[in-house]
XYZ file of N, CA, C and O in Angstrom:
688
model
N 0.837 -1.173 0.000
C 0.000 0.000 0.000
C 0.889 1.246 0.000
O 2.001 1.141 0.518
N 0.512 2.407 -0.526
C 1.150 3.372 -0.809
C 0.068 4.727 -0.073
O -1.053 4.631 0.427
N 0.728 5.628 -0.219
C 0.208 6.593 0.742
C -0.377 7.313 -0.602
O -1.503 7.628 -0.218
N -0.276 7.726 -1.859
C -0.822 7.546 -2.660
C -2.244 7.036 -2.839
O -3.185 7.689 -3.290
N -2.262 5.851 -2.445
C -2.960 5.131 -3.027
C -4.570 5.347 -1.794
O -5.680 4.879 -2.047
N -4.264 6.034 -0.725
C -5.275 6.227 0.519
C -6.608 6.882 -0.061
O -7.735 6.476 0.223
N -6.211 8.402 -1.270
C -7.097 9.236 -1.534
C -8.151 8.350 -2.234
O -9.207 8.984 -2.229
N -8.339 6.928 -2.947
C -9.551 6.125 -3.136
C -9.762 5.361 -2.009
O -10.017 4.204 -2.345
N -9.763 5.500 -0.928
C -10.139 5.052 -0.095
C -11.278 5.465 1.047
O -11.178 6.572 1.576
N -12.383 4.551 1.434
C -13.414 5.132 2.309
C -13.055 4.965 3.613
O -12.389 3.946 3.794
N -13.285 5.662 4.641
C -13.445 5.260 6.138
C -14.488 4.237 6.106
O -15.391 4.150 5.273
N -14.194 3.229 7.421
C -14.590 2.089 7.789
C -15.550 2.006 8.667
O -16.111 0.922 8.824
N -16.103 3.650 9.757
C -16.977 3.329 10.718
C -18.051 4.455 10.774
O -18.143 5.392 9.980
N -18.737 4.238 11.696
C -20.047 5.300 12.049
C -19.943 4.927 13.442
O -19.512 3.817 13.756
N -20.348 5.872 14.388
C -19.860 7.516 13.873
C -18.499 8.092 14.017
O -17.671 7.291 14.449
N -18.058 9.316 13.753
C -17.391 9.865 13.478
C -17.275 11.327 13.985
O -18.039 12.255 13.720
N -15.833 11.354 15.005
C -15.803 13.005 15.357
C -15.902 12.818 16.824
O -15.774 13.834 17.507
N -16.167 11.364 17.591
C -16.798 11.570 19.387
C -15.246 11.235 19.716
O -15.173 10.993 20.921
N -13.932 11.126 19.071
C -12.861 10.995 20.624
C -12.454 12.300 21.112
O -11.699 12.371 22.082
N -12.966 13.530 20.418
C -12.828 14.836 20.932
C -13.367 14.877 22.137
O -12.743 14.936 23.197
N -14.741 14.839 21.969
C -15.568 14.894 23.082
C -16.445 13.812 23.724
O -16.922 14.118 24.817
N -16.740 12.605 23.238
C -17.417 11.414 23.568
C -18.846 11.662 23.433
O -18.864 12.702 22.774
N -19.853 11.386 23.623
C -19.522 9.547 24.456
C -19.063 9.078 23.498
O -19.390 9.461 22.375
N -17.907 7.826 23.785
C -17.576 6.836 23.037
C -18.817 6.387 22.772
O -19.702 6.544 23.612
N -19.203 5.425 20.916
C -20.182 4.769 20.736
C -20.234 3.583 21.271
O -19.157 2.995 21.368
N -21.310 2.985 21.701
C -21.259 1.481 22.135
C -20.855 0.698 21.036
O -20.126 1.154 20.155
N -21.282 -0.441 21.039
C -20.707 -1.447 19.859
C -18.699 -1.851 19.476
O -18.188 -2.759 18.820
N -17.933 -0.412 20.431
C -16.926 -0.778 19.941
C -15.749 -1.124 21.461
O -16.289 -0.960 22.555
N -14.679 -1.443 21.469
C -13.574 -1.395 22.529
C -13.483 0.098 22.609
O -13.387 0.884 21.667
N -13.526 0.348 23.840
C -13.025 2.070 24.290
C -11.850 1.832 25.325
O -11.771 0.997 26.226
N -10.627 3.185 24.774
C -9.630 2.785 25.311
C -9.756 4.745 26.092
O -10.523 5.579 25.610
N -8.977 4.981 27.094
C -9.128 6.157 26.956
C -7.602 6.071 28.250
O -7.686 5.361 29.252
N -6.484 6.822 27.973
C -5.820 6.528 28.403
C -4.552 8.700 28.925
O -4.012 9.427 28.091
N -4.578 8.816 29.782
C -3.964 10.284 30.188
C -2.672 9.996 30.438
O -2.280 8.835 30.564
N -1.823 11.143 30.540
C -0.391 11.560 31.406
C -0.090 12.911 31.662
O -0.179 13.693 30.716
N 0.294 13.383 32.913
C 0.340 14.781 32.924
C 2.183 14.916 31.978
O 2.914 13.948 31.769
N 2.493 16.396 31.584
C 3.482 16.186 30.742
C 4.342 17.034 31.207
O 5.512 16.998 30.824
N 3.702 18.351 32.525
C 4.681 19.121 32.254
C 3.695 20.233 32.491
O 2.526 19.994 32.187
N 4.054 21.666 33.096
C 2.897 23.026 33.409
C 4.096 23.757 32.589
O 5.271 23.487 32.342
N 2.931 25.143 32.207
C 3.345 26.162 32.060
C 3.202 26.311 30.153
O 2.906 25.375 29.411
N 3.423 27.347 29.837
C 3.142 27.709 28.217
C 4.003 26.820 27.374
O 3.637 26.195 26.379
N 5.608 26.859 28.091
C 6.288 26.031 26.832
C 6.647 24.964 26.846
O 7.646 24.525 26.278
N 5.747 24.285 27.614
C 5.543 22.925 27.573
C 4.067 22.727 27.243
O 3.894 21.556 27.581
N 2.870 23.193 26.770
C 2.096 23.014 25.931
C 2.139 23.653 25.143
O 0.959 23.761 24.807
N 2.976 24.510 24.219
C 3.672 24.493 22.867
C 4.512 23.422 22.667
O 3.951 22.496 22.081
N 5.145 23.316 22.824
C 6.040 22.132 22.897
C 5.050 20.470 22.364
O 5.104 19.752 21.365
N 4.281 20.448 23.563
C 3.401 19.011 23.455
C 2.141 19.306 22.200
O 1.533 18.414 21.609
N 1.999 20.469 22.042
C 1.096 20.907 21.008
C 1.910 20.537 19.173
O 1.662 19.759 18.252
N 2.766 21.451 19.403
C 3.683 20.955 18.136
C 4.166 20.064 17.985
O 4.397 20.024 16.777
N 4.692 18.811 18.647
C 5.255 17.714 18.822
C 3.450 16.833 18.025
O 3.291 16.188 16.989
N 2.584 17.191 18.974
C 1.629 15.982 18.654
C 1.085 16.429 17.421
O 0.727 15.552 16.635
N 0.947 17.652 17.085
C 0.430 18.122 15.421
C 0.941 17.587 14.621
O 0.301 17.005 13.745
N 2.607 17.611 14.665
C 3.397 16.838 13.668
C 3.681 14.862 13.675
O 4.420 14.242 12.910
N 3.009 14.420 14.548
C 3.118 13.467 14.570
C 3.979 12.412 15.313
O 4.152 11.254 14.932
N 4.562 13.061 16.582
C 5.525 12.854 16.937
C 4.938 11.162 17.642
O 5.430 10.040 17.523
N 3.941 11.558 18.234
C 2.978 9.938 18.779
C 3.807 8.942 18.313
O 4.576 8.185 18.905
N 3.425 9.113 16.764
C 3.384 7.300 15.703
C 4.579 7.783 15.709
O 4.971 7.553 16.853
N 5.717 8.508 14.937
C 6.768 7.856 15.230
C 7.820 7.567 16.604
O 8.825 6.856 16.646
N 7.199 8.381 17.674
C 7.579 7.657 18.859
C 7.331 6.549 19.228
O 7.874 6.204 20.277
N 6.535 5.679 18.610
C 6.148 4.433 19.165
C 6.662 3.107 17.636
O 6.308 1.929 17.597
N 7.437 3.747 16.707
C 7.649 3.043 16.082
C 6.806 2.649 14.688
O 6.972 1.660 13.975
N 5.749 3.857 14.517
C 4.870 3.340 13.531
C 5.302 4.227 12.385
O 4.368 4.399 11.602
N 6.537 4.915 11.994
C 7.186 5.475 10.426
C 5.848 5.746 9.781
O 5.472 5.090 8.810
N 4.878 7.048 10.507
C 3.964 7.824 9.559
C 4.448 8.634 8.506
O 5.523 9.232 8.555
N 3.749 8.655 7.661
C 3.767 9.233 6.143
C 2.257 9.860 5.912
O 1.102 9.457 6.047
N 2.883 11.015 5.507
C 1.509 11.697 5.341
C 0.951 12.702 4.723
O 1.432 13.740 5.178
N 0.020 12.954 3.748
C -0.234 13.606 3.005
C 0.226 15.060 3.043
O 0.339 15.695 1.995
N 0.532 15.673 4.402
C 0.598 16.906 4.613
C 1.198 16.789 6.090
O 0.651 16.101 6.952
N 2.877 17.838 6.401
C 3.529 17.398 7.500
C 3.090 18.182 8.946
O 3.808 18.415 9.918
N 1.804 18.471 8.761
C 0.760 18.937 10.260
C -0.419 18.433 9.953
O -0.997 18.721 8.905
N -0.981 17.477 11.011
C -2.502 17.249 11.030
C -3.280 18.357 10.831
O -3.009 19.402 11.424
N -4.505 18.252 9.839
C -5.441 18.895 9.762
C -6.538 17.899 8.695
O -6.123 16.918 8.078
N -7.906 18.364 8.647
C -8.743 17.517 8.248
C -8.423 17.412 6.856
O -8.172 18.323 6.067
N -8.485 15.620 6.575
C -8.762 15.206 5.767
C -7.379 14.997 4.789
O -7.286 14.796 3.578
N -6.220 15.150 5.987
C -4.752 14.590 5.760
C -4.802 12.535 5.704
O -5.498 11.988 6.559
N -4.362 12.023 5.114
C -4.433 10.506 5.036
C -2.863 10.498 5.596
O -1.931 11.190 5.189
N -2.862 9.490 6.667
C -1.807 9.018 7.285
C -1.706 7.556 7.010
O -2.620 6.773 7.268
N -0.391 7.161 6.397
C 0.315 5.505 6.588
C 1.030 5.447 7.186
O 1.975 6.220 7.026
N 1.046 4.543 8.208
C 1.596 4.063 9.352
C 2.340 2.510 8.994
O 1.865 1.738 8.161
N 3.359 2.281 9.644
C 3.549 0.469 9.356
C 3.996 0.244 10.633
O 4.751 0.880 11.369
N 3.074 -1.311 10.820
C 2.600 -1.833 12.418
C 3.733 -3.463 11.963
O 3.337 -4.621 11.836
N 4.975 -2.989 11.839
C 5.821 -4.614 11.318
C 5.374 -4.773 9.986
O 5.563 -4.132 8.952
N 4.788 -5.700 10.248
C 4.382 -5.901 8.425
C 2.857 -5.087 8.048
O 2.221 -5.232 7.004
N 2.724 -4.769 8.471
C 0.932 -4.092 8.419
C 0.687 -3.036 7.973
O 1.003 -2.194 8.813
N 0.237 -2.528 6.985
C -0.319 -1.073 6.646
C -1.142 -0.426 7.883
O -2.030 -0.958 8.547
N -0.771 0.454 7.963
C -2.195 1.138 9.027
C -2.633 2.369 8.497
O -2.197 3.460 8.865
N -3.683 2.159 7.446
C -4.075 3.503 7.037
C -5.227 4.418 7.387
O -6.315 3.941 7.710
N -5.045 5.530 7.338
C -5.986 6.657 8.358
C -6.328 8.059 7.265
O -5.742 8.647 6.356
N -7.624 8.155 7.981
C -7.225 9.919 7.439
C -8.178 10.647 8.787
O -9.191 10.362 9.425
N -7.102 11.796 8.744
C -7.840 12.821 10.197
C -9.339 13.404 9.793
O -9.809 13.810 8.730
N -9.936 13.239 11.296
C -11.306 13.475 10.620
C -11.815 15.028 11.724
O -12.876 15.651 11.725
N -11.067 15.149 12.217
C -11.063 16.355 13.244
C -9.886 16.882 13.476
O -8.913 16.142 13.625
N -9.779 18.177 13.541
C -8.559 18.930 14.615
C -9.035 19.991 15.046
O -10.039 20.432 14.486
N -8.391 20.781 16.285
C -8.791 21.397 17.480
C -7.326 22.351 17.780
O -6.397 21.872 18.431
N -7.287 23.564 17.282
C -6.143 24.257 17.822
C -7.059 25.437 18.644
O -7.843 26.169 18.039
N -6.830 25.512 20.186
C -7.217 26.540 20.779
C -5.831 26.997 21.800
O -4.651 26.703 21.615
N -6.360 27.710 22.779
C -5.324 28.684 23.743
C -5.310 27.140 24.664
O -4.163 26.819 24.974
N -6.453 26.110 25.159
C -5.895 25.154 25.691
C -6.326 23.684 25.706
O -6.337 22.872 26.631
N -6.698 23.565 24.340
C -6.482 22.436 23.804
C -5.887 21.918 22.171
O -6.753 21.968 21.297
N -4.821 21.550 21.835
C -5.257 20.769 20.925
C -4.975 19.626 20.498
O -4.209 18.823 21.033
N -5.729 19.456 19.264
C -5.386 18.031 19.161
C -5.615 17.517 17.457
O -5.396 18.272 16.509
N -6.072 16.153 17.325
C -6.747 15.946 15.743
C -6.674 14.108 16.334
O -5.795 13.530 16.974
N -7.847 13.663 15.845
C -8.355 12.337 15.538
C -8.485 12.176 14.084
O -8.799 12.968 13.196
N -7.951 10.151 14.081
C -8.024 9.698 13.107
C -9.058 8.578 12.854
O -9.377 7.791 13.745
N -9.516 8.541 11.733
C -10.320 6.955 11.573
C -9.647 6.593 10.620
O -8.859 7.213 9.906
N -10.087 5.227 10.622
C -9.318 3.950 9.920
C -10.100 4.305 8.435
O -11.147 4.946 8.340
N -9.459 3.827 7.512
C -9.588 3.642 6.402
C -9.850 2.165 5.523
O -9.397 1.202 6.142
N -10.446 1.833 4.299
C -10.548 0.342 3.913
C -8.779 -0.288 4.197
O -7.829 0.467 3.987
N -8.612 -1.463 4.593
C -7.112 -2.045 4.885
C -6.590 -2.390 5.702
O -5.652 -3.173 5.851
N -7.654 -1.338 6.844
C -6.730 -1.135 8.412
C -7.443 -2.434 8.549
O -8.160 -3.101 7.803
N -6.855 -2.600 10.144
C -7.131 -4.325 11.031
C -8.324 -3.892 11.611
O -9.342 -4.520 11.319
N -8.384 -3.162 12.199
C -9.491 -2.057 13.161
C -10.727 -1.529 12.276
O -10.795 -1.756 11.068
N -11.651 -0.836 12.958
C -12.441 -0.145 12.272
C -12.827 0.651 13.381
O -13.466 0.052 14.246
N -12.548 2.098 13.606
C -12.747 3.082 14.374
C -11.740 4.257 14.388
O -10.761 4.386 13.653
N -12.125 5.001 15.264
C -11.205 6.140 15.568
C -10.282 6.341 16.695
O -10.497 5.834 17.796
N -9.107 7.181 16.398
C -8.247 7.372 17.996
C -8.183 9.150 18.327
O -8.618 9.828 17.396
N -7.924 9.552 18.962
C -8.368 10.880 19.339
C -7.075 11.267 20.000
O -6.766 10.536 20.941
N -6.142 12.379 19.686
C -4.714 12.421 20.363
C -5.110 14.204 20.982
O -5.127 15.176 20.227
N -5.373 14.262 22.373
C -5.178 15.787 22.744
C -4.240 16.326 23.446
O -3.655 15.551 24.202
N -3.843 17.605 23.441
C -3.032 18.137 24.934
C -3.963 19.023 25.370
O -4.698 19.675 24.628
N -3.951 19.063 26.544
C -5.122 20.191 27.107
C -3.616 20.680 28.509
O -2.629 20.175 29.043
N -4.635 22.329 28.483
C -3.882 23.168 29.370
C -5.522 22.665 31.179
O -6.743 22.727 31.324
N -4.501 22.319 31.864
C -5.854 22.040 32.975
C -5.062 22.758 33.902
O -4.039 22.262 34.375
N -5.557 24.160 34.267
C -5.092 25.249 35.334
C -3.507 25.298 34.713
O -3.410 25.644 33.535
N -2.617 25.060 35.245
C -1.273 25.409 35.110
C -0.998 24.706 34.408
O -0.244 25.042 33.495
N -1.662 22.920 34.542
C -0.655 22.103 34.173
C -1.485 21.157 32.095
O -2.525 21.204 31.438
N -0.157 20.513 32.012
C -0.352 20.248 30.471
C -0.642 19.086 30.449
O 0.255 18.484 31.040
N -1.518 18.297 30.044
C -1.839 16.674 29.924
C -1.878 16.121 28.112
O -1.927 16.815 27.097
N -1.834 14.701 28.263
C -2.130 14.802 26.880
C -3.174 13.403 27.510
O -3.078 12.824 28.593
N -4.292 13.128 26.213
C -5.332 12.426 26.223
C -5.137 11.557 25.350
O -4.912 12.068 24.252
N -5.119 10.165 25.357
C -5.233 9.559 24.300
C -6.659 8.676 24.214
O -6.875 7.897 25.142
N -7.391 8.752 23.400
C -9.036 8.367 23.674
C -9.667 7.014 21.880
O -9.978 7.280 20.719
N -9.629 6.587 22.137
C -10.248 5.519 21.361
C -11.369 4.861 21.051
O -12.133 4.776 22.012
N -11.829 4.264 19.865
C -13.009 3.508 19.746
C -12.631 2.418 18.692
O -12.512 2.750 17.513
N -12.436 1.101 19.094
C -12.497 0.420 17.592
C -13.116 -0.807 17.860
O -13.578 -0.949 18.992
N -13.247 -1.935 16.870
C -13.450 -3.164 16.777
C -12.892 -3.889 15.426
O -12.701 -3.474 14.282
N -12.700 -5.257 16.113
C -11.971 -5.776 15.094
C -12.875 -6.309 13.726
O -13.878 -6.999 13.538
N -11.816 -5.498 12.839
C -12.192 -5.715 10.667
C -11.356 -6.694 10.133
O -11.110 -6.757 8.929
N -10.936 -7.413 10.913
C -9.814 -8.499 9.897
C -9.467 -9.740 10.662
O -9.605 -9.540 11.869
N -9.013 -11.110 10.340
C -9.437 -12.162 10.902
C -8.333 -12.259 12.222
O -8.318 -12.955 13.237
N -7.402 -11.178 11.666
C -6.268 -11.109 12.626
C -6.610 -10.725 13.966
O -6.337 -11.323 15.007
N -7.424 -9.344 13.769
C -7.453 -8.539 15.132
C -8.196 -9.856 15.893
O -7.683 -10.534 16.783
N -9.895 -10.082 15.151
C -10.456 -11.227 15.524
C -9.920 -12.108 16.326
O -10.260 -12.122 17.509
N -8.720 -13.257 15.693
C -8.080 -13.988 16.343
C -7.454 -13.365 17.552
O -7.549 -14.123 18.516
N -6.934 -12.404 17.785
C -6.147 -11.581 19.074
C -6.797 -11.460 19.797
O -6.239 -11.714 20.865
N -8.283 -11.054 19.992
C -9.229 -11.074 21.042
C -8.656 -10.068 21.781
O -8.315 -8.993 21.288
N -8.480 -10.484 23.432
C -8.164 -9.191 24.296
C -6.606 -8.630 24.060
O -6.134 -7.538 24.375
N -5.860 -9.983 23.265
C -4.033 -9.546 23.010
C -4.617 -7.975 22.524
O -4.415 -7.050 23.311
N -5.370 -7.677 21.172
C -4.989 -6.749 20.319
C -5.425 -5.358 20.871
O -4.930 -4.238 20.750
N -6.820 -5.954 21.690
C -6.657 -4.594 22.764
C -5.998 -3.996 23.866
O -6.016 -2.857 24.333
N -5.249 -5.333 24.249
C -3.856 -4.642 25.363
C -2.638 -4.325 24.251
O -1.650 -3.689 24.619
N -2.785 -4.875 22.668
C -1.530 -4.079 22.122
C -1.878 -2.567 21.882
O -0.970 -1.769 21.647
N -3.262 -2.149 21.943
C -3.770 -0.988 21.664
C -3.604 -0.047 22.866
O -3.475 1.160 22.665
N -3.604 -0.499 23.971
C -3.257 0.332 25.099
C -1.923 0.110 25.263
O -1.438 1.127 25.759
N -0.966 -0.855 25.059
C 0.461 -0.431 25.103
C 1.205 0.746 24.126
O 2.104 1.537 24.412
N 0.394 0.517 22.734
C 1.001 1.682 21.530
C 0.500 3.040 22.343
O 1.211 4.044 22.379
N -0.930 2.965 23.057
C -1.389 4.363 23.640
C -0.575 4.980 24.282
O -0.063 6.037 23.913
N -0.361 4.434 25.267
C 0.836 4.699 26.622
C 2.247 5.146 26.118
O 2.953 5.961 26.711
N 2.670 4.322 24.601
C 3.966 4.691 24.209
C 3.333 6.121 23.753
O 3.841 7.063 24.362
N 2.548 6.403 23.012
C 2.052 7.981 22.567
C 2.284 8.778 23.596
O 2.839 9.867 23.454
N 1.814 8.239 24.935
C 2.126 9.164 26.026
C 3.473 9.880 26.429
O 3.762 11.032 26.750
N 4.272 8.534 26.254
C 5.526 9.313 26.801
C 6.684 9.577 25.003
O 7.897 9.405 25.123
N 6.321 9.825 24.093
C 6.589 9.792 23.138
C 6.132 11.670 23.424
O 6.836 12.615 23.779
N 5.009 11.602 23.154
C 4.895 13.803 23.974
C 5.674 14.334 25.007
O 6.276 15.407 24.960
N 5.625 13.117 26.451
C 6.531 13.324 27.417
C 8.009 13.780 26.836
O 8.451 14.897 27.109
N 8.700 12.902 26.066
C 9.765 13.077 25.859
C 9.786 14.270 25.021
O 10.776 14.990 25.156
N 8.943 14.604 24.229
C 8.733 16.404 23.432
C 8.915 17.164 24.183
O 9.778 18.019 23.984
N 8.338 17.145 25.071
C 8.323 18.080 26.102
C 9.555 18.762 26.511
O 10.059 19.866 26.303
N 9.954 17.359 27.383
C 11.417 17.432 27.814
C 12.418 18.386 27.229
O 12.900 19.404 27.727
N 12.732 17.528 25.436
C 13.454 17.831 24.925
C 13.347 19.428 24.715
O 14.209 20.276 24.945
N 12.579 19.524 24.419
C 12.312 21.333 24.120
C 12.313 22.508 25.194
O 12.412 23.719 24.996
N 12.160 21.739 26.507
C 12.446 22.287 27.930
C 13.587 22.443 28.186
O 13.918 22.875 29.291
């Protein structure tokens, strides 16, 4: 699969747009997972620009490629999970004074069928980032994995976490 090749491609779920704000829909695995990162302005610049550009997936090893090098709607992201395509396109983003962020849904290919939701929010002083989810398994693989593929889904989350953490840092 080619990153190219995403723009004939449909998203895989309904609905679309709730890891901003929820409720998660029923019917799917909900993951919803926090870390504080750090207070003060330039450490949510820092975690703001880090997560716009994508710093998440390739902190955790997933070599994104992507239509355009800042999230914004309707950018298609390829990801590779080992041998696996993971293709996406953003279906929301959110730049304010103290939040932002951008969610993706899956595209025809992916293993999954749902969305992930990546925020930083300013809460009083201090900077958090959110990582918030909805999927279920589209392929015989995830299927077969059962609860494995949703604890691999909260381990990649957690690496997102400190994958900003370490943005932070570095720019501190």
């Amino acid at each position: 699969m080619r990153l190219a090749d995403l723009a004939d491609l449909e998203l895989t779920y309904e609905p679309r747009g709730l890891t901003l704000d929820g409720p998660l829909p029923p019917g799917f695995h909900h993951l919803e997972v926090e870390r504080r990162l750090g207070a003060g302005d330039a450490a949510y610049r820092a975690a703001s620009e880090a997560l716009m550009a994508y710093a998440p997936q390739r902190g955790v090893g997933l070599r994104p490629r992507a239509t355009a090098p800042r999230a914004a709607v309707g950018v298609d992201v390829l990801s590779r999970l080992v041998f696996l395509g993971v293709p996406c396109r953003i279906v929301w983003t959110l730049e304010t004074a103290d939040r932002t962020g951008f969610g993706y849904g899956t595209l025809e290919g992916h293993v999954e069928s749902g969305e992930e939701g990546f925020l930083v929010e300013r809460r009083g002083g201090e900077v958090w980032a959110v990582i918030r989810a909805y999927a279920r398994a589209d392929r015989w693989l995830t299927r077969l994995g059962g609860p494995l593929t949703w604890r691999l889904q909260r381990v990649v989350a957690v690496g997102y976490l400190r994958a900003l953490q370490r943005a932070v840092r570095e720019d501190g």
